[in-house]
Short mmCIF file of C-alpha atoms and ligand atoms in Angstrom, two decimals:
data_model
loop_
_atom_site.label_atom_id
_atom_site.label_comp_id
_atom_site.label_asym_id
_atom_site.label_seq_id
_atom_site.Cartn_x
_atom_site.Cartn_y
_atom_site.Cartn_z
CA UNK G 1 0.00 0.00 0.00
CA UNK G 2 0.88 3.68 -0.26
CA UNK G 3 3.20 2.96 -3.35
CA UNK G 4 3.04 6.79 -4.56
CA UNK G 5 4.00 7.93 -1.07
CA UNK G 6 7.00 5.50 -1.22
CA UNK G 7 8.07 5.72 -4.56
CA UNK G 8 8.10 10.03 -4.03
CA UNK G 9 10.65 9.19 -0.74
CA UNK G 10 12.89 6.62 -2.64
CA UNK G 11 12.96 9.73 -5.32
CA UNK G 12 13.56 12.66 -3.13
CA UNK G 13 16.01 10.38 -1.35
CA UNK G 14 18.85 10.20 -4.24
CA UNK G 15 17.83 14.17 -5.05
CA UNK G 16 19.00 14.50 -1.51
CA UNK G 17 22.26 12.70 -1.86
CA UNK G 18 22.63 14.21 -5.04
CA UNK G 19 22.08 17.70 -3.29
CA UNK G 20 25.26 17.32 -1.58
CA UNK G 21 22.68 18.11 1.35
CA UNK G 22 23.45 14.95 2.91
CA UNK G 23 26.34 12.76 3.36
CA UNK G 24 26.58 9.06 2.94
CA UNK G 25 23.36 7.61 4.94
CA UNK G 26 22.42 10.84 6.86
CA UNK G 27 19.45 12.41 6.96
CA UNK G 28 15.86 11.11 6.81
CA UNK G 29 11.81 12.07 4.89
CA UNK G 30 8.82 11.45 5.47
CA UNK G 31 5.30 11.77 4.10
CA UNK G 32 2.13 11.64 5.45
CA UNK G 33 -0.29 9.11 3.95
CA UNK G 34 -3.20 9.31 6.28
CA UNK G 35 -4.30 11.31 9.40
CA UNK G 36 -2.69 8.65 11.55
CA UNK G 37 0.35 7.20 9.35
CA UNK G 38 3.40 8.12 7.38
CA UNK G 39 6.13 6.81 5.86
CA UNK G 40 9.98 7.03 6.37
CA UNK G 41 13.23 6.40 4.82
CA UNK G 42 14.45 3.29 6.86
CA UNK G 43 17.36 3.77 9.03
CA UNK G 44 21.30 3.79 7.57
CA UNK G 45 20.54 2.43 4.09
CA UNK G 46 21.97 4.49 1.25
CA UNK G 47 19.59 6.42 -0.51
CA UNK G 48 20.39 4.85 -3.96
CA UNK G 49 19.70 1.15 -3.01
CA UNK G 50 16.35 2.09 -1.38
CA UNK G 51 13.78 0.70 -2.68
CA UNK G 52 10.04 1.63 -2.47
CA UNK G 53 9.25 -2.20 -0.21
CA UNK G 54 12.03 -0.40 1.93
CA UNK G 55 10.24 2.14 2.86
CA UNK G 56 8.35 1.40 6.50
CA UNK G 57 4.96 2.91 7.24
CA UNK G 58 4.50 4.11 10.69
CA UNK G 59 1.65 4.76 13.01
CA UNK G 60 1.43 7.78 15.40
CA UNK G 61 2.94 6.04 18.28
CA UNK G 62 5.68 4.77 16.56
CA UNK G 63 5.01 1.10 15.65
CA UNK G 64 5.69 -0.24 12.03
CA UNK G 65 1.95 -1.15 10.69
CA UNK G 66 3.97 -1.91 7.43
CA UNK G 67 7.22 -3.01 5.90
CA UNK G 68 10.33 -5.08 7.28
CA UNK G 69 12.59 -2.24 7.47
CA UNK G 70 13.54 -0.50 11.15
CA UNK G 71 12.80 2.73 10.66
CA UNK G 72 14.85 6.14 10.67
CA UNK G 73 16.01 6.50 13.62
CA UNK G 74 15.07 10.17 14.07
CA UNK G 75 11.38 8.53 13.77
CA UNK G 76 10.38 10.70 16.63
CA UNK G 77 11.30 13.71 15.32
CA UNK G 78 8.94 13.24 12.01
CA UNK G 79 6.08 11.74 14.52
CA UNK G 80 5.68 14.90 16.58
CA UNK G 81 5.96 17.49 13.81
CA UNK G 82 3.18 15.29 12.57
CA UNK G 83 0.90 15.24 15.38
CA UNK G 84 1.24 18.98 16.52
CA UNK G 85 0.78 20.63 12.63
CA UNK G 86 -2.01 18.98 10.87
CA UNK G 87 -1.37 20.65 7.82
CA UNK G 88 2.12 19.24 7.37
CA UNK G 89 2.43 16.29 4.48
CA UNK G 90 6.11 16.09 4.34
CA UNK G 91 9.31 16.55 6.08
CA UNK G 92 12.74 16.15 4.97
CA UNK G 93 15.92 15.90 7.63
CA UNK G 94 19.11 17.46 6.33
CA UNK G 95 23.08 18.49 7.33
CA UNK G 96 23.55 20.60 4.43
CA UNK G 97 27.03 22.58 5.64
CA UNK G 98 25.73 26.32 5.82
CA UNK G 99 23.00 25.59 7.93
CA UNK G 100 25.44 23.15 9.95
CA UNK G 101 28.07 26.48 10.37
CA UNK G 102 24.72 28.53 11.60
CA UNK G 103 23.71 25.52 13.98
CA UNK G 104 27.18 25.56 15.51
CA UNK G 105 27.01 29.09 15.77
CA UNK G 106 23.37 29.10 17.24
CA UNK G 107 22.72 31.91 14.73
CA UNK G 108 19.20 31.84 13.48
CA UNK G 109 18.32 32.78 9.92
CA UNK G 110 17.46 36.55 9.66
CA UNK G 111 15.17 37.98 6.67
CA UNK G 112 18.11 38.34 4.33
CA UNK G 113 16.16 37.86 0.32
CA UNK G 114 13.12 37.28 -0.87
CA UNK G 115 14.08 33.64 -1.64
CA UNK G 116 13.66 33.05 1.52
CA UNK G 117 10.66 34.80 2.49
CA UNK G 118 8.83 32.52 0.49
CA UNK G 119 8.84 30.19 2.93
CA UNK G 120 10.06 32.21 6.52
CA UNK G 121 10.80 35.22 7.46
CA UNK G 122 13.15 33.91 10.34
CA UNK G 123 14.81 30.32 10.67
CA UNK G 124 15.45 29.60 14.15
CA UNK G 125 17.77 27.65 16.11
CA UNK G 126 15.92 25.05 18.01
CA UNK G 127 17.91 24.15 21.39
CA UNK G 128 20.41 21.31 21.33
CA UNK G 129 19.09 17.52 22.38
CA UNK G 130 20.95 14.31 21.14
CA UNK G 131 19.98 12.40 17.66
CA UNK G 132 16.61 10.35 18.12
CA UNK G 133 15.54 11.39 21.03
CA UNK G 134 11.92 12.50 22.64
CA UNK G 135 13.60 15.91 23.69
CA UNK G 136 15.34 16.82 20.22
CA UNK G 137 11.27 16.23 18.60
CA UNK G 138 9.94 18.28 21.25
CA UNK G 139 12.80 21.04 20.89
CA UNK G 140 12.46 21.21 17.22
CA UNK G 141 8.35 21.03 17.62
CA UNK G 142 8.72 24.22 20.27
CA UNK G 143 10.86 26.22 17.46
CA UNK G 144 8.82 24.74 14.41
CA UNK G 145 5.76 27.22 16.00
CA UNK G 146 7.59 29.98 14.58
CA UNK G 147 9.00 28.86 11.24
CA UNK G 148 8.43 25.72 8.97
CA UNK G 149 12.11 25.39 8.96
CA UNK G 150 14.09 25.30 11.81
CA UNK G 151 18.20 24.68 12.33
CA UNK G 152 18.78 21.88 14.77
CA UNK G 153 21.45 23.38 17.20
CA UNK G 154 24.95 21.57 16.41
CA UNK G 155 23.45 18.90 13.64
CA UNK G 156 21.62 20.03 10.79
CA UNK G 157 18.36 21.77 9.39
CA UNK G 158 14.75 20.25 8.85
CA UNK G 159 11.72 21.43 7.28
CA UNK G 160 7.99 20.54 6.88
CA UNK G 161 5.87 21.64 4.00
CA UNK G 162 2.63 20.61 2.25
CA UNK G 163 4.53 18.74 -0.38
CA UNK G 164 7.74 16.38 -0.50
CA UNK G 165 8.76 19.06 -3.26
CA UNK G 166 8.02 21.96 -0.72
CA UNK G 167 10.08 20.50 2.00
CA UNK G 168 12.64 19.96 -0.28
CA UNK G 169 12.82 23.12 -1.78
CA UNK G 170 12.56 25.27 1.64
CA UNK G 171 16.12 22.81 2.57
CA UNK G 172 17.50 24.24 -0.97
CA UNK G 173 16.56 27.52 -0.14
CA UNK G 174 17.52 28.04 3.39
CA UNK G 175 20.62 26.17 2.75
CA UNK G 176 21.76 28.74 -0.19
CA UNK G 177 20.58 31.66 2.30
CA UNK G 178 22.47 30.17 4.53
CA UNK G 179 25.32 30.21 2.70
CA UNK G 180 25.27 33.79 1.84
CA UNK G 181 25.15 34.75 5.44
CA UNK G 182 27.98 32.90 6.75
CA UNK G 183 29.96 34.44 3.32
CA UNK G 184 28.43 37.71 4.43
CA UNK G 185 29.50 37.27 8.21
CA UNK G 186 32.92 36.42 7.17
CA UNK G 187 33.69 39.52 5.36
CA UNK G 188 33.17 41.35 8.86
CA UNK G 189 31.11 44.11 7.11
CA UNK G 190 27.48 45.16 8.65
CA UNK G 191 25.17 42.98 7.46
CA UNK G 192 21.48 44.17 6.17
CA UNK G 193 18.42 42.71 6.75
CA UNK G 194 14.91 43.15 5.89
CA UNK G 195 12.64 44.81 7.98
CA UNK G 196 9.91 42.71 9.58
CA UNK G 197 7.18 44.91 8.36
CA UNK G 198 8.65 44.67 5.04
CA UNK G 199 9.59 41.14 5.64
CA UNK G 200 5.67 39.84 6.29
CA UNK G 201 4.26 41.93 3.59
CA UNK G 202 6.51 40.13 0.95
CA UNK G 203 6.03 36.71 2.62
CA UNK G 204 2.29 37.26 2.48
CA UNK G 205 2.53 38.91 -1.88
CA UNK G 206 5.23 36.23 -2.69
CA UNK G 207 2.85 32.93 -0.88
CA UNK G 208 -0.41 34.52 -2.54
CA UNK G 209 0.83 35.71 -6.27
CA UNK G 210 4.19 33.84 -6.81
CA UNK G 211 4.35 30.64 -9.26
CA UNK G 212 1.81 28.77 -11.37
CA UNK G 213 -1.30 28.31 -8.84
CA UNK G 214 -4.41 29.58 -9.41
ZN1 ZN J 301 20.40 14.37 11.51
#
């Protein structure tokens, strides 16, 4: 069951990889398939030998209802975001290096470009807990009220969106945001940013007029 859901992961898996976003078997996505289930890339297989029978489905405490895979092991993580934002289909788990130099830093994401703005007008830093555990979902879940993408403090950057292809893209474009701050913090120089009134007004023209949707 759920072969589109799985077959979307095992693709957005190698685009990951390929993204350089990743490295080796890190990282993890999910998707939502129903109100009470998802499914996840399983835990430290690469992402070009997964397959789409790989590819567990979980239920909202945790169990496998499907597949003979263990599970990512940041599992948690992708099971809270789930149950405290109902409108979130997809998540995708990344330690993309620009992100990684802000999450060392602790330096959220200011309003820098309109790139950004399409999906947040701030990326914070959610506070440090170790890999796959209860209090890294809850930290991330606590920081994930005020931005769809958040930078896990000393590890890496996740976002949720109402697509595998939005989740993916908001990683893309933090990630090359990201980048342009920590080139623009290392020149010394004073660094601009966008004002907040500015900031929401172009979040809210950019979400409403921006792209093909009618
Ligand atoms: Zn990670």
């Amino acid at each position: 069951m759920f072969e589109e859901a799985k077959r979307s992961l095992v693709e957005y898996g190698r685009r990951l990889l390929e993204s350089n976003m990743v490295g080796g078997t890190a990282g993890n996505l999910s998707v939502r398939v129903s109100e009470e289930l998802f499914a996840i890339t399983p835990s430290g297989m690469p992402y070009n030998e997964i397959e789409c029978d790989d590819v567990p489905i979980l239920d909202m405490t945790g169990h496998v209802v499907e597949g003979s895979r263990k599970p990512s092991i940041e599992f948690r993580l992708h099971l809270q975001i789930y149950k405290n934002f109902s409108d979130v289909q997809a998540i995708v788990h990344a330690h993309p290096i620009y992100c990684g130099v802000l999450s060392i830093l602790r330096l959220p994401l200011p309003a820098l470009n309109e790139t950004m703005l399409m999906y947040s007008v701030f990326v914070p830093v959610s506070e440090y807990a170790n890999s796959g555990t209860e209090q890294l979902a809850r930290n991330v879940v606590s920081a994930m009220r005020q931005s769809r993408a958040v930078i896990m403090a000393n590890h890496g950057l996740v976002c949720a969106g109402e697509s595998l292809k939005e989740a993916f893209d908001m990683c893309e474009t933090i990630e090359r945001t990201a980048k342009m701050y920590v080139l623009a913090l290392s020149t010394g120089k004073t660094i601009f940013t966008i004002d907040e009134k500015d900031a929401l007004e172009a979040m809210e023209f950019l979400r409403k007029n921006y792209g093909q949707r009618s």
